[in-house]
CSV table of C-alpha atoms and ligand atoms in Angstrom, one decimal:
chain,number,residue,atom,x,y,z
A,1,MET,CA,166.9,-143.3,72.4
A,2,ASN,CA,163.5,-143.3,69.6
A,3,ILE,CA,162.0,-146.5,68.6
A,4,PRO,CA,160.4,-147.3,65.8
A,5,LEU,CA,157.1,-149.1,65.7
A,6,VAL,CA,158.7,-151.4,62.5
A,7,ASP,CA,162.1,-150.7,61.0
A,8,LEU,CA,162.5,-151.4,57.6
A,9,LYS,CA,165.8,-150.0,56.7
A,10,THR,CA,167.9,-152.6,58.5
A,11,GLN,CA,165.8,-155.9,56.9
A,12,TYR,CA,167.8,-153.6,53.6
A,13,GLN,CA,171.0,-152.9,54.7
A,14,THR,CA,172.2,-156.8,55.4
A,15,LEU,CA,170.4,-158.0,51.7
A,16,THR,CA,171.9,-155.4,50.1
A,17,ALA,CA,173.4,-156.7,47.3
A,18,GLU,CA,171.7,-159.7,46.9
A,19,LEU,CA,168.6,-156.9,46.7
A,20,ILE,CA,170.5,-154.9,44.4
A,21,GLU,CA,171.2,-157.8,42.3
A,22,ALA,CA,167.7,-159.3,41.9
A,23,VAL,CA,166.4,-156.0,40.4
A,24,GLN,CA,169.7,-155.8,38.1
A,25,GLN,CA,167.6,-159.2,36.8
A,26,VAL,CA,164.5,-157.9,36.3
A,27,MET,CA,165.5,-154.2,34.5
A,28,VAL,CA,168.5,-156.6,32.2
A,29,ASN,CA,165.3,-159.3,31.3
A,30,ALA,CA,162.8,-155.9,30.9
A,31,ASN,CA,159.9,-158.3,31.7
A,32,PHE,CA,158.3,-156.5,34.0
A,33,ILE,CA,154.6,-157.8,34.1
A,34,LEU,CA,153.8,-161.0,34.7
A,35,GLY,CA,157.1,-162.6,34.0
A,36,GLN,CA,159.5,-165.6,35.3
A,37,GLN,CA,160.9,-164.7,39.1
A,38,VAL,CA,156.0,-163.8,39.2
A,39,ASP,CA,156.0,-167.3,38.8
A,40,ASP,CA,159.1,-168.5,40.7
A,41,PHE,CA,158.0,-166.6,43.3
A,42,GLU,CA,154.1,-168.6,43.2
A,43,VAL,CA,155.8,-171.7,43.8
A,44,ASP,CA,157.6,-170.5,46.5
A,45,PHE,CA,155.6,-169.1,48.8
A,46,ALA,CA,153.2,-172.0,47.4
A,47,LEU,CA,155.6,-174.3,49.6
A,48,PHE,CA,155.8,-172.6,52.4
A,49,CYS,CA,153.1,-171.7,53.6
A,50,LYS,CA,152.4,-175.5,52.1
A,51,GLY,CA,149.4,-175.3,49.7
A,52,ARG,CA,149.7,-176.4,45.8
A,53,GLN,CA,150.0,-172.4,44.8
A,54,ALA,CA,149.7,-169.2,44.9
A,55,VAL,CA,148.3,-166.7,42.3
A,56,GLY,CA,150.4,-163.1,42.4
A,57,LEU,CA,148.2,-159.9,42.3
A,58,ALA,CA,148.5,-156.2,43.2
A,59,SER,CA,148.4,-156.0,46.8
A,60,GLY,CA,146.0,-158.1,50.4
A,61,THR,CA,143.0,-155.8,49.3
A,62,ASP,CA,142.7,-157.6,46.4
A,63,ALA,CA,144.0,-160.9,47.1
A,64,LEU,CA,141.0,-160.8,49.8
A,65,HIS,CA,138.2,-158.8,46.9
A,66,LEU,CA,139.1,-161.3,43.6
A,67,GLY,CA,140.0,-164.9,45.9
A,68,LEU,CA,136.1,-164.5,47.2
A,69,ARG,CA,135.3,-163.9,43.7
A,70,ALA,CA,136.5,-166.8,42.7
A,71,CYS,CA,134.7,-168.5,45.2
A,72,GLY,CA,131.8,-167.5,43.3
A,73,ILE,CA,130.6,-164.2,46.5
A,74,GLY,CA,129.0,-161.7,44.8
A,75,PRO,CA,125.9,-159.5,45.9
A,76,GLY,CA,123.5,-161.0,47.7
A,77,ASP,CA,125.2,-162.3,49.4
A,78,GLU,CA,126.0,-162.9,53.1
A,79,VAL,CA,130.5,-162.3,54.3
A,80,ILE,CA,131.0,-162.8,58.3
A,81,THR,CA,134.0,-162.3,59.5
A,82,ALA,CA,135.5,-159.9,62.5
A,83,ALA,CA,134.7,-157.5,63.6
A,84,ASN,CA,138.3,-155.8,64.7
A,85,SER,CA,140.5,-155.8,61.4
A,86,PHE,CA,141.5,-153.4,59.2
A,87,ILE,CA,139.1,-152.2,57.0
A,88,ALA,CA,140.4,-154.4,53.8
A,89,THR,CA,138.8,-157.1,55.5
A,90,ALA,CA,135.1,-155.7,55.1
A,91,SER,CA,135.7,-153.6,51.3
A,92,ALA,CA,137.4,-156.3,49.8
A,93,ILE,CA,133.3,-157.9,51.1
A,94,SER,CA,132.0,-155.2,49.7
A,95,PHE,CA,133.9,-154.8,46.6
A,96,THR,CA,132.4,-158.0,45.1
A,97,GLY,CA,128.7,-156.8,46.5
A,98,ALA,CA,128.4,-159.1,48.8
A,99,THR,CA,127.4,-157.4,52.8
A,100,PRO,CA,129.7,-158.3,55.9
A,101,VAL,CA,127.9,-159.9,58.5
A,102,PHE,CA,130.2,-158.4,62.0
A,103,ALA,CA,130.9,-161.0,64.3
A,104,ASP,CA,132.2,-160.8,67.4
A,105,VAL,CA,135.3,-162.0,68.3
A,106,ASP,CA,137.5,-163.6,71.0
A,107,PRO,CA,138.6,-161.5,74.8
A,108,GLU,CA,142.4,-163.3,75.2
A,109,THR,CA,143.1,-164.2,70.9
A,110,TYR,CA,141.3,-160.8,69.4
A,111,THR,CA,139.9,-163.6,66.7
A,112,ILE,CA,136.7,-164.6,65.7
A,113,ASP,CA,134.3,-166.2,67.3
A,114,PRO,CA,133.0,-169.2,66.5
A,115,ALA,CA,130.4,-169.1,69.0
A,116,SER,CA,129.6,-165.9,67.8
A,117,ILE,CA,129.3,-166.9,64.0
A,118,ARG,CA,126.8,-170.0,64.5
A,119,GLU,CA,124.2,-167.2,65.5
A,120,LEU,CA,124.9,-164.8,62.2
A,121,ILE,CA,124.5,-167.6,59.8
A,122,THR,CA,121.1,-166.6,57.5
A,123,ASP,CA,120.4,-168.4,53.9
A,124,ARG,CA,122.4,-165.8,52.9
A,125,THR,CA,125.9,-166.3,53.6
A,126,ARG,CA,127.5,-167.2,51.6
A,127,ALA,CA,131.0,-167.5,54.0
A,128,ILE,CA,133.3,-167.0,56.6
A,129,LEU,CA,136.4,-164.9,56.5
A,130,PRO,CA,138.6,-165.2,59.6
A,131,VAL,CA,141.5,-162.8,60.5
A,132,HIS,CA,144.3,-163.9,61.9
A,133,LEU,CA,145.4,-160.8,63.5
A,134,TYR,CA,147.6,-159.8,64.8
A,135,GLY,CA,150.2,-162.9,64.0
A,136,GLN,CA,147.5,-165.2,65.9
A,137,PRO,CA,145.9,-168.3,63.9
A,138,ALA,CA,141.9,-168.1,64.7
A,139,ASP,CA,140.4,-171.0,66.0
A,140,MET,CA,139.8,-172.6,62.1
A,141,ASP,CA,138.9,-176.2,63.6
A,142,PRO,CA,136.0,-174.8,64.6
A,143,ILE,CA,135.1,-172.5,62.1
A,144,MET,CA,136.0,-175.0,59.4
A,145,GLU,CA,133.3,-177.2,60.9
A,146,ILE,CA,130.7,-175.1,60.7
A,147,ALA,CA,131.6,-174.1,57.0
A,148,GLY,CA,131.7,-177.5,56.4
A,149,GLU,CA,127.5,-178.4,58.1
A,150,LYS,CA,126.9,-175.0,55.9
A,151,GLU,CA,128.5,-175.7,52.7
A,152,LEU,CA,130.3,-171.9,53.2
A,153,LYS,CA,133.7,-171.2,51.4
A,154,VAL,CA,136.3,-169.8,54.2
A,155,VAL,CA,138.6,-167.2,53.1
A,156,GLU,CA,141.3,-166.3,56.2
A,157,ASP,CA,143.0,-163.2,55.9
A,158,ALA,CA,146.5,-164.3,56.2
A,159,CYS,CA,147.8,-160.7,55.5
A,160,GLN,CA,148.9,-160.5,59.0
A,161,ALA,CA,150.2,-164.3,59.7
A,162,HIS,CA,153.1,-165.3,57.4
A,163,GLY,CA,154.1,-168.5,58.2
A,164,ALA,CA,152.2,-169.0,61.8
A,165,GLN,CA,150.8,-172.6,62.2
A,166,TYR,CA,147.6,-173.5,62.9
A,167,LYS,CA,148.0,-177.5,64.9
A,168,GLY,CA,151.0,-177.4,63.2
A,169,LYS,CA,149.8,-176.6,59.7
A,170,PRO,CA,150.3,-173.0,58.6
A,171,VAL,CA,147.8,-170.4,57.6
A,172,GLY,CA,146.8,-169.7,54.2
A,173,SER,CA,146.2,-173.4,53.0
A,174,ILE,CA,143.8,-174.7,56.0
A,175,GLY,CA,140.5,-172.7,54.4
A,176,HIS,CA,140.2,-173.1,50.5
A,177,LEU,CA,141.8,-169.8,50.0
A,178,GLY,CA,144.1,-167.7,52.0
A,179,ALA,CA,145.4,-164.0,50.9
A,180,PHE,CA,148.3,-162.5,52.0
A,181,SER,CA,149.5,-158.8,51.8
A,182,PHE,CA,153.6,-157.7,51.5
A,183,TYR,CA,152.6,-154.2,52.0
A,184,PRO,CA,156.1,-153.0,52.5
A,185,GLY,CA,155.6,-152.9,57.3
A,186,LYS,CA,154.0,-157.1,56.8
A,187,ASN,CA,156.5,-159.7,58.3
A,188,LEU,CA,156.6,-160.5,54.7
A,189,GLY,CA,157.2,-157.1,52.7
A,190,ALA,CA,157.4,-155.7,49.5
A,191,PHE,CA,158.9,-152.4,48.5
A,192,GLY,CA,156.0,-151.0,47.6
A,193,ASP,CA,152.1,-153.2,47.4
A,194,GLY,CA,151.3,-156.4,46.5
A,195,GLY,CA,149.9,-159.5,48.0
A,196,ALA,CA,149.4,-163.1,46.9
A,197,ALA,CA,146.0,-165.7,47.1
A,198,VAL,CA,147.3,-169.8,48.3
A,199,THR,CA,144.6,-171.9,47.4
A,200,ASN,CA,144.9,-176.2,47.2
A,201,ASP,CA,142.0,-176.0,44.6
A,202,PRO,CA,143.5,-175.5,41.2
A,203,GLN,CA,140.1,-174.1,39.3
A,204,LEU,CA,140.4,-171.5,42.2
A,205,ALA,CA,144.3,-170.8,41.4
A,206,ASP,CA,143.3,-170.2,37.5
A,207,ARG,CA,139.9,-168.0,37.9
A,208,LEU,CA,142.7,-165.9,40.0
A,209,LYS,CA,145.2,-166.0,37.6
A,210,MET,CA,142.0,-164.8,34.8
A,211,LEU,CA,141.1,-162.4,37.3
A,212,ARG,CA,144.1,-160.5,38.0
A,213,ASN,CA,144.8,-160.6,34.3
A,214,TYR,CA,141.1,-159.3,32.7
A,215,GLY,CA,140.0,-162.0,33.0
A,216,GLN,CA,141.4,-163.7,29.6
A,217,ARG,CA,143.1,-167.6,29.7
A,218,GLN,CA,145.2,-166.4,26.3
A,219,LYS,CA,145.9,-163.1,25.0
A,220,TYR,CA,143.0,-160.6,24.3
A,221,GLN,CA,141.0,-163.4,24.8
A,222,HIS,CA,138.3,-162.5,27.5
A,223,GLU,CA,136.4,-165.0,29.1
A,224,PHE,CA,135.0,-162.8,31.7
A,225,LEU,CA,135.5,-158.9,32.6
A,226,GLY,CA,138.2,-159.4,35.0
A,227,PHE,CA,140.6,-156.3,36.6
A,228,ASN,CA,144.7,-155.9,36.0
A,229,SER,CA,146.1,-157.1,39.6
A,230,ARG,CA,149.3,-158.5,38.6
A,231,LEU,CA,152.4,-159.0,41.2
A,232,ASP,CA,154.8,-156.4,39.7
A,233,THR,CA,157.7,-158.3,38.4
A,234,LEU,CA,160.6,-156.2,40.1
A,235,GLN,CA,158.3,-157.1,43.6
A,236,ALA,CA,158.8,-160.8,43.4
A,237,ALA,CA,162.2,-160.2,42.6
A,238,ILE,CA,162.3,-158.9,45.8
A,239,LEU,CA,160.3,-161.1,47.4
A,240,ARG,CA,162.2,-164.3,46.4
A,241,VAL,CA,165.1,-163.4,47.5
A,242,LYS,CA,163.1,-162.2,51.2
A,243,LEU,CA,161.1,-164.5,51.7
A,244,LYS,CA,164.3,-166.9,52.7
A,245,HIS,CA,164.4,-164.9,55.5
A,246,LEU,CA,161.1,-164.9,56.1
A,247,ALA,CA,161.0,-168.4,58.8
A,248,GLU,CA,164.1,-167.3,60.8
A,249,TRP,CA,162.6,-163.4,61.4
A,250,ASN,CA,159.1,-165.0,62.4
A,251,SER,CA,161.8,-166.6,65.4
A,252,LYS,CA,163.3,-163.3,65.8
A,253,ARG,CA,160.0,-162.0,66.4
A,254,ARG,CA,158.9,-164.1,68.8
A,255,ALA,CA,161.8,-163.7,70.5
A,256,ALA,CA,161.3,-160.4,71.3
A,257,ALA,CA,157.6,-160.8,72.1
A,258,SER,CA,159.4,-163.1,74.6
A,259,LEU,CA,161.0,-161.4,75.5
A,260,TYR,CA,158.4,-158.3,76.4
A,261,ASP,CA,157.1,-160.6,78.3
A,262,GLN,CA,159.3,-161.2,80.4
A,263,TYR,CA,160.2,-156.7,80.6
A,264,LEU,CA,156.1,-156.8,81.2
A,265,ASP,CA,155.9,-159.1,83.6
A,266,GLY,CA,154.5,-158.5,86.8
A,267,SER,CA,153.6,-154.4,85.8
A,268,LYS,CA,149.2,-154.2,85.4
A,269,PHE,CA,149.5,-154.7,81.8
A,270,ARG,CA,148.6,-157.4,80.0
A,271,SER,CA,150.9,-159.5,77.9
A,272,PRO,CA,149.1,-160.7,74.2
A,273,VAL,CA,148.3,-164.2,75.0
A,274,ILE,CA,148.6,-167.6,73.1
A,275,ALA,CA,146.2,-169.8,71.8
A,276,PRO,CA,147.4,-173.5,72.8
A,277,TYR,CA,146.7,-173.8,69.3
A,278,SER,CA,149.2,-171.9,67.6
A,279,THR,CA,151.9,-171.0,66.2
A,280,HIS,CA,152.4,-166.7,66.4
A,281,VAL,CA,154.5,-164.5,64.7
A,282,PHE,CA,153.9,-161.7,65.7
A,283,HIS,CA,152.8,-159.4,63.5
A,284,LEU,CA,152.4,-156.8,66.2
A,285,TYR,CA,152.7,-157.5,69.4
A,286,VAL,CA,149.6,-156.2,71.9
A,287,ILE,CA,148.8,-155.3,74.7
A,288,ARG,CA,146.3,-154.7,76.6
A,289,SER,CA,145.3,-150.0,79.9
A,290,GLN,CA,142.6,-149.5,80.6
A,291,LYS,CA,144.4,-145.7,80.0
A,292,ARG,CA,145.1,-146.6,76.2
A,293,ASP,CA,145.3,-142.6,74.5
A,294,GLU,CA,147.6,-141.5,77.7
A,295,LEU,CA,150.1,-144.4,77.3
A,296,LEU,CA,150.1,-143.8,73.4
A,297,ASN,CA,151.0,-140.4,74.1
A,298,PHE,CA,153.0,-140.8,76.7
A,299,LEU,CA,155.4,-143.1,75.0
A,300,ASN,CA,155.3,-141.5,72.3
A,301,GLN,CA,156.6,-138.0,73.5
A,302,ARG,CA,158.8,-140.1,74.2
A,303,GLY,CA,159.6,-141.9,71.5
A,304,ILE,CA,158.9,-145.0,71.5
A,305,GLY,CA,156.5,-145.7,68.0
A,306,ALA,CA,153.7,-147.1,70.0
A,307,GLY,CA,150.4,-147.7,67.5
A,308,THR,CA,146.7,-149.4,68.2
A,309,HIS,CA,145.5,-151.6,66.1
A,310,TYR,CA,142.2,-150.2,65.4
A,311,PRO,CA,141.3,-147.4,66.6
A,312,ARG,CA,138.3,-148.2,66.0
A,313,ALA,CA,135.8,-151.2,65.2
A,314,ILE,CA,135.1,-151.5,60.9
A,315,PRO,CA,131.4,-151.9,61.5
A,316,PHE,CA,131.5,-147.7,63.7
A,317,GLN,CA,133.6,-146.3,60.3
A,318,LYS,CA,132.5,-144.2,58.9
A,319,ALA,CA,132.2,-145.8,55.6
A,320,TYR,CA,130.1,-148.7,57.0
A,321,GLN,CA,127.4,-145.6,58.6
A,322,SER,CA,125.0,-147.4,56.7
A,323,LEU,CA,125.1,-150.8,57.1
A,324,GLY,CA,123.6,-149.4,60.9
A,325,TYR,CA,125.2,-151.3,63.9
A,326,ARG,CA,124.9,-149.8,67.2
A,327,PRO,CA,127.2,-149.5,70.2
A,328,GLY,CA,127.1,-152.3,72.7
A,329,GLN,CA,126.7,-154.5,69.9
A,330,LEU,CA,129.9,-156.2,69.4
A,331,PRO,CA,130.9,-155.8,73.2
A,332,VAL,CA,134.0,-158.2,73.3
A,333,ALA,CA,135.3,-156.5,69.8
A,334,GLU,CA,134.9,-152.4,70.8
A,335,ARG,CA,136.2,-152.5,74.2
A,336,ALA,CA,139.5,-154.4,72.7
A,337,CYS,CA,139.7,-151.0,70.4
A,338,ALA,CA,139.4,-148.9,73.5
A,339,GLU,CA,142.6,-150.6,74.3
A,340,VAL,CA,144.7,-152.0,72.7
A,341,LEU,CA,148.3,-150.7,72.0
A,342,SER,CA,151.0,-152.0,69.6
A,343,LEU,CA,154.4,-152.4,70.7
A,344,PRO,CA,158.3,-151.5,68.5
A,345,LEU,CA,158.1,-154.8,67.2
A,346,PHE,CA,160.3,-156.1,64.5
A,347,PRO,CA,163.0,-158.6,63.5
A,348,GLU,CA,166.1,-156.5,64.9
A,349,ILE,CA,164.8,-155.6,67.3
A,350,THR,CA,167.1,-154.9,70.4
A,351,GLU,CA,167.0,-155.9,74.1
A,352,GLU,CA,167.9,-152.8,74.7
A,353,GLN,CA,165.3,-151.0,73.2
A,354,ILE,CA,163.0,-154.1,74.4
A,355,GLN,CA,164.3,-153.1,78.4
A,356,THR,CA,163.6,-148.9,77.8
A,357,VAL,CA,159.4,-149.8,76.1
A,358,CYS,CA,159.2,-151.4,79.1
A,359,SER,CA,160.9,-148.5,82.0
A,360,THR,CA,159.3,-146.0,80.0
A,361,ILE,CA,156.1,-147.9,80.1
A,362,GLN,CA,156.4,-148.7,84.1
A,363,GLU,CA,157.3,-145.5,84.4
A,364,PHE,CA,153.9,-144.1,83.5
B,1,PLP,C1,147.4,-155.7,55.2
B,1,PLP,C2,146.0,-155.8,55.6
B,1,PLP,C3,145.3,-156.4,54.7
B,1,PLP,C4,145.2,-155.5,53.2
B,1,PLP,O1,146.7,-155.3,52.2
B,1,PLP,P1,146.8,-154.1,51.5
B,1,PLP,O2,148.3,-154.9,51.3
B,1,PLP,O3,147.3,-153.7,52.7
B,1,PLP,O4,146.3,-154.1,50.1
B,1,PLP,C5,144.2,-157.0,55.0
B,1,PLP,N1,144.4,-157.5,56.0
B,1,PLP,C6,144.8,-157.1,56.9
B,1,PLP,C7,144.6,-157.6,58.5
B,1,PLP,C8,146.2,-156.5,57.0
B,1,PLP,O5,146.6,-156.3,58.2
């Protein structure tokens, strides 16, 4: 039995008629750029995140990049972020001209360690960019407290955490701005690339709407140099259909995670820790093993789509070589990168599939 890491086909099968109808409407109206469905999706998504406004963008990377720009981040500034994330978390900072400064993470939750943030603050620090990694919120209260003290912006990387809650508050609307990705494999995925930024600050939303559309408010009146980074109307129409099911899909992910916990109980593999403050939405179910690479091969050879998120901390990527980080400088993140292993997880995964994954792990 082959068990993929992510299965994108089942969702389409269950929503086919509704999705085709939504896509057809866009094609009939031919309003492909910033059509009505984009506005409608922005309203729905802001409501889902309990934020005041959402702005549809071309990707999660752009939501971070343009979000930071909207917050006024630019050359000479420093932005503190987590060392263990997808590269886009850091490259978005670099695209503004600012420098990413990498903090170590909590050994249990893998999210940015607030104590580590404090040590890294300089007179150039302008923002903190916590990552809600694997679907679990970062510890936002101490982060917001530091930001308040030092007058820093907080941009949340919520690209893996649509619907996750921190002390009952949905992520993305806790900091100044939250960035979401609708890459197909995310908890809410489009049929291609897409993203959104959520904010309670109407001025930030206004600036983002200009940044995504060539710096114009009115056609051909360019107040500053913006980008072409709009969420496609087609993707917005698809996302509106799928958003209605997101809460249910997230509960199914949580249920699958707790089945994994059950079947792995007593094994030598460490299950994910759910922090007391968090409602985890399990974008990924990540265990740890000191023989990670061997276990990964073992599972892959047996048709189980395990993965590694992520095998190398961002400051140690070749692209960031020039920043001069030394091995051992971010010990918790570095060790996690050597040991983490993601198991197959998607809302439709069956108990039988989970059992098969776990019994194969036990054979290792
Ligand atoms: C997916 C992801 C991004 C980038 O999103 P895209 O839509 O692929 O540009 C950024 N940060 C994290 C943590 C992600 O998982």
